[in-house]
PDB file of C-alpha atoms in Angstrom:
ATOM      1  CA  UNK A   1     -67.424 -26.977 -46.647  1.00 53.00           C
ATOM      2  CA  UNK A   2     -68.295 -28.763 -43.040  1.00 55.00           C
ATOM      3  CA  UNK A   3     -71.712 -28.755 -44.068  1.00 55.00           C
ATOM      4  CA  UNK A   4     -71.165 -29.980 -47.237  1.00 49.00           C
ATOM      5  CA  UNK A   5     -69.396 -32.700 -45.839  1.00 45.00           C
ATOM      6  CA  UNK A   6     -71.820 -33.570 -42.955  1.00 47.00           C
ATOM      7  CA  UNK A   7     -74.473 -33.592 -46.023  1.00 42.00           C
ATOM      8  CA  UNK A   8     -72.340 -36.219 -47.479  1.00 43.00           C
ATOM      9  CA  UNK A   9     -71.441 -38.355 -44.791  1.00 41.00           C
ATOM     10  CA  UNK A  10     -75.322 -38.567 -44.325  1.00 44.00           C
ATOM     11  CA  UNK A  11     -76.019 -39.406 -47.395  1.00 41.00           C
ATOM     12  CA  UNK A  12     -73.291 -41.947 -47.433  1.00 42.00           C
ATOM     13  CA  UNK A  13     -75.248 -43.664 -43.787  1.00 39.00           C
ATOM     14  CA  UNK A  14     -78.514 -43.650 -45.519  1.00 43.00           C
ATOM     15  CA  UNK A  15     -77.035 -45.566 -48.236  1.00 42.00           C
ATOM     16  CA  UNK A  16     -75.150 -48.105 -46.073  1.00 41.00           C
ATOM     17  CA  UNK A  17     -78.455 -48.449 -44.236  1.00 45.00           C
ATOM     18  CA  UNK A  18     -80.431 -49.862 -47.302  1.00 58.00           C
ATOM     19  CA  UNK A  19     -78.019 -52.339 -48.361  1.00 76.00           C
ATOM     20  CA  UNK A  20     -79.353 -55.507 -47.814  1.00 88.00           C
ATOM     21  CA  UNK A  21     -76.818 -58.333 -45.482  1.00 94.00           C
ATOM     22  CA  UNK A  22     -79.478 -60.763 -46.022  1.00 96.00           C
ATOM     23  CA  UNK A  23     -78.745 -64.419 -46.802  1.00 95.00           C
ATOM     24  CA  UNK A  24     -80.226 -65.163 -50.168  1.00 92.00           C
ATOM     25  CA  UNK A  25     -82.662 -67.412 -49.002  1.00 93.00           C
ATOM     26  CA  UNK A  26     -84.354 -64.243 -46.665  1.00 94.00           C
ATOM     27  CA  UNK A  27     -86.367 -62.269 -47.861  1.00 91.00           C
ATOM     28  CA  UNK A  28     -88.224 -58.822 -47.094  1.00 89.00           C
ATOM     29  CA  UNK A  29     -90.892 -59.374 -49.160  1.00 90.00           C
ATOM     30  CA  UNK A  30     -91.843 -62.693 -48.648  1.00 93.00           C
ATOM     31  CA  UNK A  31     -95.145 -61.211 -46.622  1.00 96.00           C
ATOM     32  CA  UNK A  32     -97.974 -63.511 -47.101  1.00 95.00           C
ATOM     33  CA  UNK A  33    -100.935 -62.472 -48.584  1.00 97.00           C
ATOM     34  CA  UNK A  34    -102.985 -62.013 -45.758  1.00 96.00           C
ATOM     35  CA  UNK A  35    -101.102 -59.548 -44.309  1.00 97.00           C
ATOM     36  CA  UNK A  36    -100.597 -58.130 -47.326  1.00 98.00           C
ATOM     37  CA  UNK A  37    -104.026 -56.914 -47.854  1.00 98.00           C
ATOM     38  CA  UNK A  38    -103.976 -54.399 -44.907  1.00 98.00           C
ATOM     39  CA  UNK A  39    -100.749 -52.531 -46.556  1.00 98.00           C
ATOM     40  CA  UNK A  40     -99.953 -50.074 -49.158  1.00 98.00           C
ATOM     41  CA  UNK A  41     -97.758 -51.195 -52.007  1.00 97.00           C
ATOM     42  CA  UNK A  42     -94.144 -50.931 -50.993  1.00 97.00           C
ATOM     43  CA  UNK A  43     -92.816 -47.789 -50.248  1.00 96.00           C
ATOM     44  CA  UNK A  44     -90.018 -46.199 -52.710  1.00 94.00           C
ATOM     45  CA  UNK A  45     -88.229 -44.496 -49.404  1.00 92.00           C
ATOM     46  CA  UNK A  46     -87.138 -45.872 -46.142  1.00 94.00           C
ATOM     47  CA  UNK A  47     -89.532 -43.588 -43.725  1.00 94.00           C
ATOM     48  CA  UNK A  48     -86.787 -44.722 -40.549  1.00 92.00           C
ATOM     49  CA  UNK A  49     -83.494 -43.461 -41.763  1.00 81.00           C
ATOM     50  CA  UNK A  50     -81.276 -42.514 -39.424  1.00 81.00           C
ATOM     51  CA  UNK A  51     -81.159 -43.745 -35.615  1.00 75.00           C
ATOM     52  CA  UNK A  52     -84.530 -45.480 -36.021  1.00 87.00           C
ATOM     53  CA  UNK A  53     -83.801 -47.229 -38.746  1.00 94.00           C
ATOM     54  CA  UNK A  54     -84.667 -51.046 -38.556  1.00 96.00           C
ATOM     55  CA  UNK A  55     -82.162 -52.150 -41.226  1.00 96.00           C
ATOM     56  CA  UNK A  56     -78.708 -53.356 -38.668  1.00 95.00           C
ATOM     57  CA  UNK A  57     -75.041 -54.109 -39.826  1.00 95.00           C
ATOM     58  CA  UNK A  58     -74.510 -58.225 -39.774  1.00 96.00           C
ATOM     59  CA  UNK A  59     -73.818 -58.662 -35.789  1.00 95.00           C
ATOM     60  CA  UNK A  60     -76.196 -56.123 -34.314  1.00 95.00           C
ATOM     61  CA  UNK A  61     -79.979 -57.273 -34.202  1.00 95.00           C
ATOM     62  CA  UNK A  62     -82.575 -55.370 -35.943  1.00 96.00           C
ATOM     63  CA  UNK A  63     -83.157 -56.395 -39.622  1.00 97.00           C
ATOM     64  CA  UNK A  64     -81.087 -57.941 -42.279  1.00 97.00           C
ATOM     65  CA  UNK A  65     -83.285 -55.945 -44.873  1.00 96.00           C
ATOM     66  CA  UNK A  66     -86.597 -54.741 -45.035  1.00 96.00           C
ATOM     67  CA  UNK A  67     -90.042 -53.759 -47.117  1.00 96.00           C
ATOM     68  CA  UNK A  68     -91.458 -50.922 -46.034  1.00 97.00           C
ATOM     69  CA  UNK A  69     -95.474 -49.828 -46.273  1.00 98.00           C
ATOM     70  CA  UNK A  70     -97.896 -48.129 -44.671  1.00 98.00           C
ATOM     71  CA  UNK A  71    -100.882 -49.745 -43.044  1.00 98.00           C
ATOM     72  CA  UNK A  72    -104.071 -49.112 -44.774  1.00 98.00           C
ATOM     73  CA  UNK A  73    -106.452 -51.325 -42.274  1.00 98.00           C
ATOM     74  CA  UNK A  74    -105.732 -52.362 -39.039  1.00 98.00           C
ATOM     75  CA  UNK A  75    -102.962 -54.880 -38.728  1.00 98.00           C
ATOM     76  CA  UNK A  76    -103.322 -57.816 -35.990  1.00 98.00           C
ATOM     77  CA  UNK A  77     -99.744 -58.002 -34.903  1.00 98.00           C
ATOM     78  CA  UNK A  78     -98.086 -60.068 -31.676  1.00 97.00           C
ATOM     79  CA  UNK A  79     -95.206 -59.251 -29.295  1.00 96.00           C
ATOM     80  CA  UNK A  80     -93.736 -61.087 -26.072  1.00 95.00           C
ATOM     81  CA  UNK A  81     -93.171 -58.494 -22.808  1.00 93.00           C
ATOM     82  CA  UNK A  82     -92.473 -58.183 -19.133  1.00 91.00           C
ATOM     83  CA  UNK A  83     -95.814 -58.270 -17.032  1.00 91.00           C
ATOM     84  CA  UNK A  84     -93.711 -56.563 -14.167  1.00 87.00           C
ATOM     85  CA  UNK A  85     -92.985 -53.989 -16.834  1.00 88.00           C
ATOM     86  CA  UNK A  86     -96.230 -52.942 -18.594  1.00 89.00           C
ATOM     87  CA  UNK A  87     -94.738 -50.161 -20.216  1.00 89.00           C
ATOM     88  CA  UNK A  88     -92.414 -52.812 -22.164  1.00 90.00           C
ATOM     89  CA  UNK A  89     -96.167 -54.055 -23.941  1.00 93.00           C
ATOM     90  CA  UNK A  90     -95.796 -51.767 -26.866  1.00 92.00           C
ATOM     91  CA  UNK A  91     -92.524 -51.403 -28.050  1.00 92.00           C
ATOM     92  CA  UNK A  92     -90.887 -51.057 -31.730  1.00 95.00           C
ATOM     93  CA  UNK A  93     -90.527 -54.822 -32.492  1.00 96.00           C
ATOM     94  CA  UNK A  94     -93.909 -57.270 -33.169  1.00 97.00           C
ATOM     95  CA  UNK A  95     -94.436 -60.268 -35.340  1.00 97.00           C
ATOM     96  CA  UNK A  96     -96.449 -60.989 -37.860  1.00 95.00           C
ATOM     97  CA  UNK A  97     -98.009 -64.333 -36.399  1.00 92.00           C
ATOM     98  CA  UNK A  98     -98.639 -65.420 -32.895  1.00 90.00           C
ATOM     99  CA  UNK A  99     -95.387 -66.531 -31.093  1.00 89.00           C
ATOM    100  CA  UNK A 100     -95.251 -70.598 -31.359  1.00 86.00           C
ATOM    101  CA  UNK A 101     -91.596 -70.850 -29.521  1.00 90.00           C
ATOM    102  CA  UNK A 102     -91.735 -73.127 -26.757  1.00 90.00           C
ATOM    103  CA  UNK A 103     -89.623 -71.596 -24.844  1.00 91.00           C
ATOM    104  CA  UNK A 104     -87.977 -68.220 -23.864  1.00 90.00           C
ATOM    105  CA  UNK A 105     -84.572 -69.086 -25.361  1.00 90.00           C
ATOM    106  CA  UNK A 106     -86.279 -70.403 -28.694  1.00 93.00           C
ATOM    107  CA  UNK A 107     -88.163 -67.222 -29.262  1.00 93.00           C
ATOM    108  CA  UNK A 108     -84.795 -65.226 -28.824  1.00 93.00           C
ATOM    109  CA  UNK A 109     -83.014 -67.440 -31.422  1.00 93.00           C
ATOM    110  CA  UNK A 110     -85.264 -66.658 -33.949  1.00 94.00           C
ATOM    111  CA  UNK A 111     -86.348 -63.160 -33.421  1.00 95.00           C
ATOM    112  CA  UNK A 112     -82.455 -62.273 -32.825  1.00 95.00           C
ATOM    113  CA  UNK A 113     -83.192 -61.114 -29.207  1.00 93.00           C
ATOM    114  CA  UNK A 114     -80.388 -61.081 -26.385  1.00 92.00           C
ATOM    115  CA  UNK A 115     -81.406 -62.154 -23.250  1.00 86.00           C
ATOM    116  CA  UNK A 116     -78.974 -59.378 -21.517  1.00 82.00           C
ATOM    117  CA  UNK A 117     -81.083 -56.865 -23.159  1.00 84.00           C
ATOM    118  CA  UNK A 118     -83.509 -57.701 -20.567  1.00 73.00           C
ATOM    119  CA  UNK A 119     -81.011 -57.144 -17.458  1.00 67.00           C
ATOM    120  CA  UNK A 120     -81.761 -60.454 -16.445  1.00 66.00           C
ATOM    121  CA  UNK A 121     -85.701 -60.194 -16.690  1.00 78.00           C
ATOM    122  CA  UNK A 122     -87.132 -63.015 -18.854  1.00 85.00           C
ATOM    123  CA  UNK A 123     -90.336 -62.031 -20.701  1.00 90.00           C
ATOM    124  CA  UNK A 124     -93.114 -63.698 -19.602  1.00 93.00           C
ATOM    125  CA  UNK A 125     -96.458 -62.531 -20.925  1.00 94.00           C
ATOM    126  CA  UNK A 126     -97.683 -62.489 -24.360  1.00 96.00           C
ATOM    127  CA  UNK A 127    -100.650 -60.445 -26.495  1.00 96.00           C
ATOM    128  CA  UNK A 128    -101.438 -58.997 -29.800  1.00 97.00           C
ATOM    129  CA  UNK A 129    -102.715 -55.279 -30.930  1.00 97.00           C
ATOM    130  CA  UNK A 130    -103.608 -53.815 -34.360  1.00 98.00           C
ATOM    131  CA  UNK A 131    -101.299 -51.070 -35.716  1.00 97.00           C
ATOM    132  CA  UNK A 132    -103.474 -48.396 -36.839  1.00 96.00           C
ATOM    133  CA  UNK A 133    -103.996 -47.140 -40.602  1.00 97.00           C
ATOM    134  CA  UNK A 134    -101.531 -44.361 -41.741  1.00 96.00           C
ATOM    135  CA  UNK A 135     -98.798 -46.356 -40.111  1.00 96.00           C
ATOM    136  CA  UNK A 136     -95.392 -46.783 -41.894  1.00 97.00           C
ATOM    137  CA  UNK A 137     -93.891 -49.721 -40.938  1.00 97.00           C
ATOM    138  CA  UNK A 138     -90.718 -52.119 -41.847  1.00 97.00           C
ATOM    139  CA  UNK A 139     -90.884 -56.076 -42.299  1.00 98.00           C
ATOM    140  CA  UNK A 140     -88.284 -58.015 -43.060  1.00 97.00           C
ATOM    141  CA  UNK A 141     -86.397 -61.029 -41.433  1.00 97.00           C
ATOM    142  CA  UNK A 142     -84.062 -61.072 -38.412  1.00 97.00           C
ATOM    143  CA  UNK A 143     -80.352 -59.491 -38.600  1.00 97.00           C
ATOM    144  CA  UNK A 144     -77.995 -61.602 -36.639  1.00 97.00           C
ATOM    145  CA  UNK A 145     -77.035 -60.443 -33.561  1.00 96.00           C
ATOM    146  CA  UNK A 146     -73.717 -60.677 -31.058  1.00 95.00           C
ATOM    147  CA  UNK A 147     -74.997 -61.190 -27.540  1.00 92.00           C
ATOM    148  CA  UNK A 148     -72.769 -61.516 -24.114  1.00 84.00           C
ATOM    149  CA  UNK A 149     -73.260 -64.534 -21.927  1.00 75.00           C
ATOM    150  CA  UNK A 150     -70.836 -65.086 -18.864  1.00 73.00           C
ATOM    151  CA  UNK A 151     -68.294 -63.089 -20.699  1.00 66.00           C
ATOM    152  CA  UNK A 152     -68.130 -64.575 -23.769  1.00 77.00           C
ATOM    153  CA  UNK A 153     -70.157 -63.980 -26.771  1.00 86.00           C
ATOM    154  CA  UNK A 154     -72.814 -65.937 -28.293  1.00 88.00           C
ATOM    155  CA  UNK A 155     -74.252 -65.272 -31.733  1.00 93.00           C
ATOM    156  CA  UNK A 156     -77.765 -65.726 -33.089  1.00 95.00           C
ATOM    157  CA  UNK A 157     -77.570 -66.088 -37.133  1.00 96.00           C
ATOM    158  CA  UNK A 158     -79.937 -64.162 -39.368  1.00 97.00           C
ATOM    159  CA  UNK A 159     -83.544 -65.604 -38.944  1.00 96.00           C
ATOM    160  CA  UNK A 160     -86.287 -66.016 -42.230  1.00 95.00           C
ATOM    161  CA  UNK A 161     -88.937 -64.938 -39.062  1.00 95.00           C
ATOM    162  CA  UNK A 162     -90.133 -61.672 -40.842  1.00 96.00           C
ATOM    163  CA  UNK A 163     -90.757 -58.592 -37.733  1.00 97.00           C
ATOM    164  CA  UNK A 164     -92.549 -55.713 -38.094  1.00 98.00           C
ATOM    165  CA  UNK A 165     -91.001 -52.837 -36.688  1.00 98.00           C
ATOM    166  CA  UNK A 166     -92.597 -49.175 -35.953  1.00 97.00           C
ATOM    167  CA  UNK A 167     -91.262 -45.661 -35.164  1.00 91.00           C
ATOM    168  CA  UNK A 168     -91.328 -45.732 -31.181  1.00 75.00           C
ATOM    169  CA  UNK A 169     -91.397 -41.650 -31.141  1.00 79.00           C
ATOM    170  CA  UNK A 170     -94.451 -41.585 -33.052  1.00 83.00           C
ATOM    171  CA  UNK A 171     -96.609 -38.319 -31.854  1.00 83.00           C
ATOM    172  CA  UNK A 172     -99.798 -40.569 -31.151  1.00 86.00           C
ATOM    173  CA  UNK A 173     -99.008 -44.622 -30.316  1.00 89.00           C
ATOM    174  CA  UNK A 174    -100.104 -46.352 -33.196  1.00 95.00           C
ATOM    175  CA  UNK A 175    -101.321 -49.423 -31.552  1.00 95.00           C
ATOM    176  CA  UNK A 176    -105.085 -50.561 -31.274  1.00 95.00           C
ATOM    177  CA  UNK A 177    -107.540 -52.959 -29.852  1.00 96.00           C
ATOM    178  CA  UNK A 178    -105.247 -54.924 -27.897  1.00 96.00           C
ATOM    179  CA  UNK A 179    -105.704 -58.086 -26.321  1.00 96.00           C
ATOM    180  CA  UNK A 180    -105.218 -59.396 -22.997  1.00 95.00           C
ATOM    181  CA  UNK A 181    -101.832 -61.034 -21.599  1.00 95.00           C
ATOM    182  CA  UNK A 182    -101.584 -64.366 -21.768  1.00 94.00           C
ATOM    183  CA  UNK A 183     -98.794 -66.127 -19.668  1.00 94.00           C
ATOM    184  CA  UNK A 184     -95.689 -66.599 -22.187  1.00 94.00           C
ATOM    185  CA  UNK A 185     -94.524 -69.844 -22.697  1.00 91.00           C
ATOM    186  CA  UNK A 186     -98.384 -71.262 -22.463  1.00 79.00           C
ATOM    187  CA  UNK A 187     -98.223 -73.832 -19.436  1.00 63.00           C
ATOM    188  CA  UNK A 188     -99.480 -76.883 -21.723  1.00 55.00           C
ATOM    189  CA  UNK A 189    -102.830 -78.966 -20.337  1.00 42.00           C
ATOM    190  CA  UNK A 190    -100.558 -81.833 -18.824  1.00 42.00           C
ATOM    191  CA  UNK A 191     -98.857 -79.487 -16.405  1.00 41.00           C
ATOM    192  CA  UNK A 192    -101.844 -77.416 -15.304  1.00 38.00           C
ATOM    193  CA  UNK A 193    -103.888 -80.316 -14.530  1.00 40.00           C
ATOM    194  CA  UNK A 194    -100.559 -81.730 -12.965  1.00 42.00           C
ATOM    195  CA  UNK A 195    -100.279 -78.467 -11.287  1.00 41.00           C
ATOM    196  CA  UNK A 196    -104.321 -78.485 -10.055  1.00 41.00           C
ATOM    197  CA  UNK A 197    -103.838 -82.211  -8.621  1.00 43.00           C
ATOM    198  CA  UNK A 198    -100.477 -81.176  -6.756  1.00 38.00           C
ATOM    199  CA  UNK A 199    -102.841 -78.395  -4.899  1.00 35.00           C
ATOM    200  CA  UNK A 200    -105.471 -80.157  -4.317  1.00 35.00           C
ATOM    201  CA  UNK A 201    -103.383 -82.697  -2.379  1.00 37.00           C
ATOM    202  CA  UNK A 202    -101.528 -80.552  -0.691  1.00 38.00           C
ATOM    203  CA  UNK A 203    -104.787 -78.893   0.729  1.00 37.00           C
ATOM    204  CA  UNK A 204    -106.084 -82.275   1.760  1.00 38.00           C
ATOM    205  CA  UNK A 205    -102.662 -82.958   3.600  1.00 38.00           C
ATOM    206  CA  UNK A 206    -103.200 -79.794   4.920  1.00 34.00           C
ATOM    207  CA  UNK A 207    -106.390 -80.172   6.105  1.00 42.00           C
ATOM    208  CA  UNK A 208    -106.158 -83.640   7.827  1.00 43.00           C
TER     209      UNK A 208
END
């Protein structure tokens, strides 16, 4: 009977798990074309049940509801890390297009990140790989999420930014050709050359 029940309280979790929170105006499958054409046709099963699974109650980050496929030519994918922390370079949660957000706090907003989950270390590099074929993976737009700031808590709605999330205890790391760091936010033109004219003045006043 205890096994029967476990059996049925698992089933009952799955279940929960694919029930979509999303705002009607997000959707999983909104995936543009593009990207489309390096994935299978949706999957009837949710291959991340369970612990891994990308789909998060309303409050709790992750995914509002997802599409899930399996990569059938390599997908160019982007995700914002810790250059102090190369290890933190290929994680579970990418996007689909380059990060635009101009700032650190932005990019949190709408990819429902909390900046605690950092323990006070703000991400400052940026790059892209390609997940492998035979990949599953999950897209679908941002779950809201309940973050602590000074003690009180500060909540980032549900986003129509559409992540890609992958099994982190994969037996081989599905990630390929990556690219090179670049410095996350990019330091616009303005301020670099304002930066280059500030050193070159200093040296001068240095030198005299």
């Amino acid at each position: 009977r205890s096994i029967l029940l476990m059996a049925l309280t698992a089933v009952r979790v799955a279940l929960a798990q694919q029930v979509s929170t999303c705002a009607p105006s997000l959707r999983p499958d909104a995936v543009p074309a593009a990207v489309l054409a390096h994935l299978s046709a949706p999957l009837a099963h949710n291959p991340f049940v369970g612990q891994n699974n990308p789909v998060k109650p309303v409050g709790a980050g992750g995914m509002c509801n997802a599409t899930f496929y399996n990569v059938t030519t390599a997908l160019r994918v982007w995700r914002v890390f810790h250059s102090h922390m190369p290890w933190t370079a290929k994680g579970s949660w990418w996007n689909l297009a380059e990060v635009q957000a101009p700032a650190i706090t932005q990019f949190d907003k709408l990819d429902d990140v909390c900046a605690n989950w950092d323990h006070g270390d703000v991400p400052d590099r940026v790059h892209s790989c390609h997940i492998a074929a035979g990949t599953p993976i999950a897209i679908g737009p941002g779950q809201s999420v309940n973050c602590t700031k000074n003690e009180s808590t500060v909540t980032h709605p549900q986003s129509a930014v559409l992540q890609v999330y992958v099994d982190p205890h994969a037996p081989t790391s599905p990630f390929v050709d990556c690219s090179g760091a670049r410095t996350y936010p990019a330091v616009p033109a303005r301020a670099r050359s304002a930066d280059k004219a500030a050193i070159i003045v200093a040296s001068v006043a240095f030198a005299a």
